[in-house]
Amino acid sequence: MARVGTAKSTLGTVLILGADGFIGRHLAFELRSAGWHVIAHARSTGRLAAMGFNVLRADLTSDEAARVKFWRPHLKNVTHVVNAAGVLAASETVYRAVHVTAPKAVYEALPEGAEGVLISAVSIDEGETGFAKHRLQGEDVARNHGLTILRAGLVLGDTSYGGSSLARGLAVLPFRVPVVGDGIQQFNPIHAADLAKVVDHFLRSPDGGTHEIGGPEVVSQGDMLQALRGWMGFDQVPKLCLPISLCDWVGRVGDFMRLGPISRTAVQQLHVGVLANTSALQHLPAPPRGFTEFLNARPAGTQDVWHARFYLLRPVLRMVLVMLWLVSGLLGLFLPSEDFLPLVAGNGLSDTALVAMARLGGLADLALAAAILRGFRPIPMLWTQAALVVGYTFAFTVLAPMLWLLPLGGLLKNIPILALFLVVGILEKER
């Protein structure tokens, strides 16, 4: 469950909850570089361990993560905690576990005198979404345990994940740059490395207060996307203003398909803007950089452009696979037997057996289409799809090897389909 080292630091040992997230990884690297001994928590810690961190593996949605006695043995040497764990779109149960229940158990398991910081978010005071409601409850728990609360605005970085990846993907679309509404909503982005420096400051000098954290430069949604487009070397194009009702519908589809940043919560944030009050940053030793300054601090690389252009292909390719299995399933269930039995004649199996195989295969294909559409366990589903395609290919090779020689491809088409699974498997792994 855990691999916690005993290395010492003059600053202390800090546990980072959610260290495998976009913000969490920046915190882990920056705090380690600043001299802290970092224990990186995540649900899956393999990559963090490969990066050289001492790790603590735990699923915040599990029953054990809600128990103080589970955390206490792992936290006996911890002097500080940074809670960067969070989910933007989830069920009520998951929201509460990640934002409230598990963090409460962690805080109560900390040694006496331990300090901490909670990474929260601006624009949650209304509590209109599940995320906002549970984040506010999580703030109350953190406040009761003396943590400093940092309400971060839009966080960008040299890398990207989730909403920042979506912004890059929208920025490089051809012909038009789509914006939610009129695109004049205001943002003051902060670089993730600068946010980490703010966290470092409040770990050293905790005050138990609540502070909004953002950059000093305010930009509109449209101008921010155009700037990202220019940074990646693309000519400027007009913006395309999307009606809020359409964006809300897209967000609902994203929630249903579990597409992460394509969600109603994200649409709501883009609709109202994310503008943090930066007055709390005036006294910091190194104030955050403005958006233009950190965007121009390094050139965009090929990997940035590739990622941006591939990002929105993820839902497109998922829908392609849904259509593949949907049509295959409907054909397997309803195609008249006289249309396909001649293709597999003379193999020793009865017509009844062949029809039964086709109908059962159709049911399996439809089940796969539903699972892919819902975003159910994407990687296991990819393995299942690959196994089915290989199985179908082998079976039809035995039953009717001439299918490899059909003029329009026949079984030969299964080879690029297997390659497509490899591409989708890479795109599904965002971290």
Short mmCIF file of C-alpha atoms in Angstrom, two decimals:
data_model
loop_
_atom_site.label_atom_id
_atom_site.label_comp_id
_atom_site.label_asym_id
_atom_site.label_seq_id
_atom_site.Cartn_x
_atom_site.Cartn_y
_atom_site.Cartn_z
CA MET A 1 0.00 0.00 0.00
CA ALA A 2 2.73 2.48 0.85
CA ARG A 3 6.38 3.11 0.29
CA VAL A 4 7.36 5.91 2.62
CA GLY A 5 11.01 6.86 2.98
CA THR A 6 12.79 8.14 6.06
CA ALA A 7 14.93 10.82 4.43
CA LYS A 8 15.19 14.02 6.47
CA SER A 9 14.85 17.63 5.40
CA THR A 10 15.71 20.82 7.16
CA LEU A 11 12.28 22.15 6.15
CA GLY A 12 10.24 19.08 7.04
CA THR A 13 8.31 16.25 5.46
CA VAL A 14 5.29 17.21 3.39
CA LEU A 15 2.56 14.83 2.27
CA ILE A 16 0.96 15.88 -1.02
CA LEU A 17 -2.52 14.46 -1.53
CA GLY A 18 -3.28 14.10 -5.22
CA ALA A 19 0.36 14.30 -6.24
CA ASP A 20 -0.28 12.61 -9.60
CA GLY A 21 -2.57 15.39 -10.83
CA PHE A 22 -1.55 18.37 -12.94
CA ILE A 23 -1.14 20.72 -9.97
CA GLY A 24 0.02 17.92 -7.68
CA ARG A 25 2.99 16.98 -9.85
CA HIS A 26 4.14 20.59 -10.09
CA LEU A 27 3.88 20.86 -6.30
CA ALA A 28 5.85 17.65 -5.82
CA PHE A 29 8.72 18.73 -8.07
CA GLU A 30 8.86 22.34 -6.90
CA LEU A 31 8.69 21.51 -3.19
CA ARG A 32 11.31 18.80 -3.55
CA SER A 33 13.53 21.28 -5.38
CA ALA A 34 12.94 23.83 -2.58
CA GLY A 35 14.31 21.39 0.00
CA TRP A 36 11.23 19.63 1.36
CA HIS A 37 11.11 15.87 1.81
CA VAL A 38 8.07 14.96 -0.28
CA ILE A 39 5.76 12.00 0.19
CA ALA A 40 3.62 11.78 -2.94
CA HIS A 41 0.14 10.33 -2.52
CA ALA A 42 -1.94 9.02 -5.41
CA ARG A 43 -4.33 6.24 -6.29
CA SER A 44 -1.71 4.90 -8.69
CA THR A 45 1.87 5.69 -7.67
CA GLY A 46 3.99 3.80 -10.20
CA ARG A 47 4.95 6.84 -12.24
CA LEU A 48 5.64 8.98 -9.17
CA ALA A 49 7.93 6.29 -7.79
CA ALA A 50 9.74 6.16 -11.13
CA MET A 51 10.25 9.94 -10.80
CA GLY A 52 12.14 9.35 -7.57
CA PHE A 53 9.48 10.19 -4.99
CA ASN A 54 8.66 8.34 -1.82
CA VAL A 55 5.02 7.41 -2.34
CA LEU A 56 1.87 6.55 -0.46
CA ARG A 57 -0.75 4.69 -2.49
CA ALA A 58 -4.37 5.03 -1.44
CA ASP A 59 -7.74 5.40 -3.16
CA LEU A 60 -9.53 8.32 -1.51
CA THR A 61 -12.88 6.84 -2.49
CA SER A 62 -12.24 3.58 -0.60
CA ASP A 63 -13.70 2.80 2.82
CA GLU A 64 -10.26 2.52 4.42
CA ALA A 65 -9.31 6.05 3.31
CA ALA A 66 -12.11 7.38 5.51
CA ARG A 67 -10.52 5.86 8.63
CA VAL A 68 -7.97 7.73 10.73
CA LYS A 69 -6.31 4.47 11.75
CA PHE A 70 -5.43 3.75 8.12
CA TRP A 71 -3.49 7.01 7.69
CA ARG A 72 -1.87 7.37 11.11
CA PRO A 73 0.98 4.79 10.66
CA HIS A 74 1.97 6.42 7.35
CA LEU A 75 1.99 9.99 8.67
CA LYS A 76 4.00 9.69 11.89
CA ASN A 77 6.95 11.62 10.40
CA VAL A 78 4.88 14.12 8.41
CA THR A 79 5.22 17.76 9.46
CA HIS A 80 3.12 19.36 6.70
CA VAL A 81 0.35 18.39 4.30
CA VAL A 82 -0.78 19.88 0.99
CA ASN A 83 -4.18 18.72 -0.20
CA ALA A 84 -4.24 19.02 -3.99
CA ALA A 85 -6.75 16.20 -4.51
CA GLY A 86 -10.00 16.97 -6.28
CA VAL A 87 -12.46 15.85 -8.93
CA LEU A 88 -14.29 18.21 -11.25
CA ALA A 89 -17.07 15.86 -12.38
CA ALA A 90 -18.15 12.84 -10.35
CA SER A 91 -20.97 11.19 -8.44
CA GLU A 92 -22.14 12.51 -5.07
CA THR A 93 -20.36 9.65 -3.31
CA VAL A 94 -17.03 10.30 -5.03
CA TYR A 95 -17.28 14.07 -4.56
CA ARG A 96 -17.79 13.67 -0.81
CA ALA A 97 -15.10 11.02 -0.38
CA VAL A 98 -12.39 12.97 -2.22
CA HIS A 99 -13.20 16.48 -0.98
CA VAL A 100 -14.49 15.86 2.52
CA THR A 101 -14.34 12.41 4.11
CA ALA A 102 -10.84 11.22 3.24
CA PRO A 103 -9.12 14.61 3.82
CA LYS A 104 -10.81 14.86 7.24
CA ALA A 105 -9.30 11.48 8.18
CA VAL A 106 -5.88 12.62 6.96
CA TYR A 107 -5.97 15.86 8.96
CA GLU A 108 -6.99 14.01 12.10
CA ALA A 109 -4.19 11.47 11.61
CA LEU A 110 -1.46 14.12 11.34
CA PRO A 111 0.97 14.45 14.26
CA GLU A 112 0.30 17.28 16.67
CA GLY A 113 1.62 20.60 15.41
CA ALA A 114 1.54 19.66 11.70
CA GLU A 115 0.65 22.49 9.35
CA GLY A 116 -1.03 22.37 5.97
CA VAL A 117 -2.40 23.98 2.83
CA LEU A 118 -5.57 23.15 0.90
CA ILE A 119 -5.63 23.93 -2.82
CA SER A 120 -9.21 25.05 -3.47
CA ALA A 121 -10.78 27.06 -6.29
CA VAL A 122 -12.22 30.51 -6.87
CA SER A 123 -15.86 31.08 -7.83
CA ILE A 124 -17.29 28.34 -5.61
CA ASP A 125 -19.15 30.49 -3.07
CA GLU A 126 -22.53 29.97 -4.72
CA GLY A 127 -22.16 26.19 -4.46
CA GLU A 128 -24.27 25.64 -7.58
CA THR A 129 -22.40 22.57 -8.84
CA GLY A 130 -21.52 19.32 -7.09
CA PHE A 131 -17.87 20.32 -7.27
CA ALA A 132 -18.46 23.72 -5.67
CA LYS A 133 -20.72 22.37 -2.92
CA HIS A 134 -18.28 19.67 -1.83
CA ARG A 135 -15.23 21.89 -2.23
CA LEU A 136 -16.84 24.36 0.18
CA GLN A 137 -17.48 21.55 2.64
CA GLY A 138 -13.84 20.50 2.24
CA GLU A 139 -12.77 24.06 3.00
CA ASP A 140 -14.76 23.99 6.24
CA VAL A 141 -13.01 20.77 7.28
CA ALA A 142 -9.59 22.21 6.43
CA ARG A 143 -10.37 25.46 8.24
CA ASN A 144 -11.40 23.55 11.36
CA HIS A 145 -8.01 21.87 11.36
CA GLY A 146 -6.06 25.11 10.92
CA LEU A 147 -5.01 24.72 7.29
CA THR A 148 -4.32 27.70 5.06
CA ILE A 149 -6.72 27.69 2.11
CA LEU A 150 -5.52 28.84 -1.30
CA ARG A 151 -8.32 29.38 -3.80
CA ALA A 152 -6.51 29.07 -7.12
CA GLY A 153 -7.83 30.57 -10.33
CA LEU A 154 -7.01 29.15 -13.75
CA VAL A 155 -3.73 27.22 -13.48
CA LEU A 156 -1.59 26.75 -16.59
CA GLY A 157 1.89 25.33 -17.00
CA ASP A 158 4.59 24.17 -19.35
CA THR A 159 2.69 20.89 -19.51
CA SER A 160 -1.09 20.62 -19.59
CA TYR A 161 -3.90 18.45 -18.28
CA GLY A 162 -7.67 18.59 -18.21
CA GLY A 163 -8.94 22.13 -18.72
CA SER A 164 -5.56 23.49 -19.84
CA SER A 165 -5.30 20.69 -22.42
CA LEU A 166 -8.80 21.51 -23.62
CA ALA A 167 -7.81 25.17 -24.01
CA ARG A 168 -4.84 24.19 -26.16
CA GLY A 169 -6.99 21.86 -28.22
CA LEU A 170 -9.57 24.57 -28.88
CA ALA A 171 -6.84 27.09 -29.71
CA VAL A 172 -5.40 25.09 -32.64
CA LEU A 173 -8.66 24.17 -34.37
CA PRO A 174 -8.69 25.25 -38.03
CA PHE A 175 -10.66 28.20 -39.43
CA ARG A 176 -12.15 29.44 -36.12
CA VAL A 177 -11.33 29.47 -32.41
CA PRO A 178 -14.50 28.49 -30.51
CA VAL A 179 -15.33 30.36 -27.29
CA VAL A 180 -18.11 29.92 -24.77
CA GLY A 181 -20.57 32.78 -25.14
CA ASP A 182 -19.03 36.03 -26.33
CA GLY A 183 -15.50 35.10 -25.23
CA ILE A 184 -14.93 38.27 -23.20
CA GLN A 185 -15.01 36.52 -19.81
CA GLN A 186 -11.99 37.46 -17.72
CA PHE A 187 -9.21 35.22 -16.40
CA ASN A 188 -5.92 35.89 -14.65
CA PRO A 189 -4.01 32.62 -15.09
CA ILE A 190 -1.22 31.59 -12.77
CA HIS A 191 1.61 29.27 -13.76
CA ALA A 192 1.64 25.99 -11.83
CA ALA A 193 5.28 26.52 -10.84
CA ASP A 194 4.40 29.95 -9.43
CA LEU A 195 1.46 28.44 -7.54
CA ALA A 196 3.90 25.93 -6.05
CA LYS A 197 6.09 28.80 -4.84
CA VAL A 198 3.04 30.35 -3.15
CA VAL A 199 2.33 27.00 -1.47
CA ASP A 200 5.96 26.82 -0.33
CA HIS A 201 5.62 30.28 1.23
CA PHE A 202 2.48 29.36 3.18
CA LEU A 203 3.98 26.07 4.34
CA ARG A 204 6.88 28.04 5.84
CA SER A 205 4.64 30.86 7.08
CA PRO A 206 1.13 29.47 7.64
CA ASP A 207 -1.60 31.89 8.65
CA GLY A 208 -4.73 29.73 8.57
CA GLY A 209 -6.42 32.21 6.27
CA THR A 210 -8.23 31.91 2.96
CA HIS A 211 -6.56 33.55 -0.04
CA GLU A 212 -7.39 33.78 -3.73
CA ILE A 213 -4.42 33.01 -5.94
CA GLY A 214 -4.04 34.21 -9.52
CA GLY A 215 -1.64 35.97 -11.82
CA PRO A 216 -1.25 39.74 -12.18
CA GLU A 217 -2.38 39.89 -15.83
CA VAL A 218 -6.06 39.76 -16.80
CA VAL A 219 -7.00 38.40 -20.22
CA SER A 220 -10.28 37.50 -21.88
CA GLN A 221 -11.18 33.93 -22.80
CA GLY A 222 -10.87 34.74 -26.51
CA ASP A 223 -7.54 36.55 -26.16
CA MET A 224 -6.12 33.73 -24.03
CA LEU A 225 -6.96 31.12 -26.67
CA GLN A 226 -5.56 33.30 -29.45
CA ALA A 227 -2.35 33.78 -27.45
CA LEU A 228 -2.02 30.01 -26.99
CA ARG A 229 -2.60 29.59 -30.72
CA GLY A 230 0.12 32.09 -31.57
CA TRP A 231 2.52 30.51 -29.05
CA MET A 232 2.20 27.21 -30.92
CA GLY A 233 2.95 28.89 -34.24
CA PHE A 234 -0.52 29.08 -35.80
CA ASP A 235 -1.85 32.14 -37.63
CA GLN A 236 -4.65 34.04 -35.94
CA VAL A 237 -8.20 33.21 -37.01
CA PRO A 238 -11.56 34.76 -36.03
CA LYS A 239 -13.29 33.46 -32.94
CA LEU A 240 -16.50 31.46 -33.12
CA CYS A 241 -18.96 32.46 -30.39
CA LEU A 242 -20.92 29.39 -29.27
CA PRO A 243 -24.35 29.83 -27.63
CA ILE A 244 -24.40 29.00 -23.94
CA SER A 245 -27.26 26.55 -24.50
CA LEU A 246 -25.16 24.62 -27.03
CA CYS A 247 -22.15 24.59 -24.72
CA ASP A 248 -24.31 23.36 -21.86
CA TRP A 249 -25.56 20.51 -24.05
CA VAL A 250 -21.97 19.62 -24.98
CA GLY A 251 -21.11 19.68 -21.28
CA ARG A 252 -23.96 17.27 -20.54
CA VAL A 253 -22.70 14.92 -23.25
CA GLY A 254 -19.19 15.18 -21.80
CA ASP A 255 -20.50 14.32 -18.33
CA PHE A 256 -22.36 11.30 -19.72
CA MET A 257 -19.31 10.08 -21.66
CA ARG A 258 -16.95 10.93 -18.78
CA LEU A 259 -14.75 13.14 -20.93
CA GLY A 260 -13.14 14.96 -18.01
CA PRO A 261 -12.77 18.67 -18.83
CA ILE A 262 -15.67 18.56 -21.28
CA SER A 263 -18.31 18.94 -18.59
CA ARG A 264 -21.08 21.23 -17.37
CA THR A 265 -18.82 22.40 -14.54
CA ALA A 266 -16.13 23.44 -17.02
CA VAL A 267 -18.70 25.18 -19.23
CA GLN A 268 -20.01 27.09 -16.21
CA GLN A 269 -16.49 28.24 -15.33
CA LEU A 270 -15.83 29.42 -18.88
CA HIS A 271 -19.22 31.15 -18.99
CA VAL A 272 -18.60 33.27 -15.88
CA GLY A 273 -14.79 33.53 -16.08
CA VAL A 274 -12.22 32.70 -13.43
CA LEU A 275 -10.83 35.89 -11.92
CA ALA A 276 -8.92 35.65 -8.65
CA ASN A 277 -8.32 38.56 -6.29
CA THR A 278 -4.52 38.82 -6.09
CA SER A 279 -4.23 41.25 -3.18
CA ALA A 280 -2.96 38.45 -0.91
CA LEU A 281 0.09 38.03 -3.15
CA GLN A 282 1.48 41.52 -2.77
CA HIS A 283 3.65 40.63 0.23
CA LEU A 284 5.17 37.47 -1.26
CA PRO A 285 8.94 37.42 -1.86
CA ALA A 286 8.44 36.40 -5.51
CA PRO A 287 5.04 37.43 -6.92
CA PRO A 288 3.66 35.25 -9.74
CA ARG A 289 4.37 36.09 -13.35
CA GLY A 290 1.71 37.38 -15.71
CA PHE A 291 0.19 35.22 -18.45
CA THR A 292 2.13 36.78 -21.33
CA GLU A 293 5.41 36.58 -19.42
CA PHE A 294 5.25 32.89 -18.58
CA LEU A 295 3.73 31.94 -21.95
CA ASN A 296 6.68 33.51 -23.75
CA ALA A 297 9.26 32.11 -21.34
CA ARG A 298 9.85 29.06 -23.53
CA PRO A 299 9.06 28.05 -27.12
CA ALA A 300 6.35 25.55 -27.91
CA GLY A 301 7.76 22.18 -28.89
CA THR A 302 6.55 19.58 -31.34
CA GLN A 303 5.11 17.60 -28.44
CA ASP A 304 2.99 20.64 -27.44
CA VAL A 305 1.56 20.97 -30.94
CA TRP A 306 0.95 17.24 -31.33
CA HIS A 307 -0.82 17.03 -27.99
CA ALA A 308 -3.00 20.05 -28.76
CA ARG A 309 -4.02 18.73 -32.17
CA PHE A 310 -4.66 15.21 -30.91
CA TYR A 311 -6.56 16.22 -27.77
CA LEU A 312 -9.98 16.75 -29.31
CA LEU A 313 -9.52 13.65 -31.47
CA ARG A 314 -9.99 11.60 -28.30
CA PRO A 315 -13.80 12.04 -28.17
CA VAL A 316 -13.98 11.81 -31.97
CA LEU A 317 -12.15 8.48 -32.03
CA ARG A 318 -14.27 7.22 -29.16
CA MET A 319 -17.40 7.97 -31.19
CA VAL A 320 -15.85 6.24 -34.21
CA LEU A 321 -15.41 3.10 -32.10
CA VAL A 322 -18.97 3.43 -30.76
CA MET A 323 -20.27 3.54 -34.34
CA LEU A 324 -18.06 0.61 -35.37
CA TRP A 325 -19.43 -1.69 -32.66
CA LEU A 326 -22.97 -0.33 -32.89
CA VAL A 327 -23.26 -1.04 -36.62
CA SER A 328 -21.44 -4.35 -36.24
CA GLY A 329 -23.83 -5.34 -33.45
CA LEU A 330 -26.96 -4.36 -35.37
CA LEU A 331 -25.77 -6.28 -38.43
CA GLY A 332 -24.99 -9.31 -36.31
CA LEU A 333 -28.47 -9.22 -34.79
CA PHE A 334 -30.64 -8.30 -37.76
CA LEU A 335 -28.81 -9.10 -41.02
CA PRO A 336 -30.82 -11.84 -42.76
CA SER A 337 -29.04 -15.16 -42.60
CA GLU A 338 -29.22 -15.64 -46.36
CA ASP A 339 -27.02 -12.55 -46.77
CA PHE A 340 -24.05 -13.90 -44.79
CA LEU A 341 -24.32 -17.71 -44.75
CA PRO A 342 -22.98 -18.07 -48.33
CA LEU A 343 -19.76 -16.28 -47.23
CA VAL A 344 -19.00 -18.94 -44.61
CA ALA A 345 -20.46 -22.00 -46.32
CA GLY A 346 -18.68 -25.35 -46.43
CA ASN A 347 -16.92 -25.18 -43.05
CA GLY A 348 -18.64 -28.09 -41.35
CA LEU A 349 -20.85 -26.02 -39.02
CA SER A 350 -24.62 -26.05 -39.31
CA ASP A 351 -26.53 -23.00 -40.45
CA THR A 352 -28.21 -22.89 -37.03
CA ALA A 353 -24.84 -22.72 -35.27
CA LEU A 354 -23.56 -20.00 -37.61
CA VAL A 355 -26.69 -17.87 -37.13
CA ALA A 356 -26.44 -18.29 -33.34
CA MET A 357 -22.79 -17.18 -33.45
CA ALA A 358 -23.74 -14.10 -35.46
CA ARG A 359 -26.55 -13.13 -33.06
CA LEU A 360 -24.43 -13.65 -29.95
CA GLY A 361 -21.62 -11.67 -31.53
CA GLY A 362 -24.09 -8.88 -32.25
CA LEU A 363 -25.11 -8.72 -28.59
CA ALA A 364 -21.45 -8.58 -27.50
CA ASP A 365 -20.76 -5.78 -29.99
CA LEU A 366 -23.71 -3.72 -28.74
CA ALA A 367 -22.59 -4.15 -25.13
CA LEU A 368 -19.14 -2.88 -26.12
CA ALA A 369 -20.64 0.12 -27.90
CA ALA A 370 -22.60 1.06 -24.75
CA ALA A 371 -19.53 0.67 -22.50
CA ILE A 372 -17.35 2.80 -24.80
CA LEU A 373 -20.01 5.50 -25.08
CA ARG A 374 -20.29 5.69 -21.28
CA GLY A 375 -16.51 5.81 -20.83
CA PHE A 376 -16.58 2.66 -18.69
CA ARG A 377 -13.04 1.51 -17.82
CA PRO A 378 -11.50 2.70 -21.13
CA ILE A 379 -8.26 0.73 -21.07
CA PRO A 380 -9.80 -2.67 -20.16
CA MET A 381 -12.43 -2.00 -22.84
CA LEU A 382 -9.67 -1.40 -25.40
CA TRP A 383 -8.13 -4.76 -24.51
CA THR A 384 -11.57 -6.33 -24.86
CA GLN A 385 -12.05 -4.76 -28.28
CA ALA A 386 -8.64 -5.93 -29.43
CA ALA A 387 -9.35 -9.45 -28.19
CA LEU A 388 -12.67 -9.51 -30.04
CA VAL A 389 -11.17 -8.26 -33.29
CA VAL A 390 -8.35 -10.80 -33.07
CA GLY A 391 -10.90 -13.51 -32.20
CA TYR A 392 -13.19 -12.56 -35.08
CA THR A 393 -10.23 -12.43 -37.46
CA PHE A 394 -9.00 -15.86 -36.40
CA ALA A 395 -12.50 -17.38 -36.54
CA PHE A 396 -13.30 -16.04 -39.99
CA THR A 397 -9.85 -16.99 -41.26
CA VAL A 398 -10.67 -20.58 -40.29
CA LEU A 399 -14.28 -20.47 -41.53
CA ALA A 400 -13.73 -18.52 -44.75
CA PRO A 401 -10.08 -17.65 -45.53
CA MET A 402 -11.17 -16.07 -48.83
CA LEU A 403 -12.46 -13.11 -46.82
CA TRP A 404 -8.85 -11.85 -46.79
CA LEU A 405 -9.04 -11.45 -50.56
CA LEU A 406 -12.28 -9.50 -50.90
CA PRO A 407 -11.89 -6.48 -53.25
CA LEU A 408 -12.85 -3.91 -50.58
CA GLY A 409 -10.52 -5.21 -47.91
CA GLY A 410 -12.54 -7.77 -45.96
CA LEU A 411 -10.51 -9.07 -43.02
CA LEU A 412 -7.56 -6.92 -44.10
CA LYS A 413 -9.33 -3.91 -42.54
CA ASN A 414 -8.86 -5.42 -39.09
CA ILE A 415 -5.15 -4.58 -39.17
CA PRO A 416 -5.64 -0.76 -39.22
CA ILE A 417 -8.46 -1.17 -36.68
CA LEU A 418 -5.98 -2.81 -34.26
CA ALA A 419 -3.58 0.09 -34.90
CA LEU A 420 -6.43 2.49 -34.08
CA PHE A 421 -6.84 0.78 -30.70
CA LEU A 422 -3.17 1.51 -29.95
CA VAL A 423 -3.65 5.21 -30.74
CA VAL A 424 -6.82 5.45 -28.62
CA GLY A 425 -5.06 3.66 -25.76
CA ILE A 426 -2.34 6.32 -25.78
CA LEU A 427 -4.87 9.18 -25.88
CA GLU A 428 -6.94 7.71 -23.02
CA LYS A 429 -3.95 7.90 -20.67
CA GLU A 430 -3.88 11.61 -19.92
CA ARG A 431 -1.27 11.40 -17.17
#
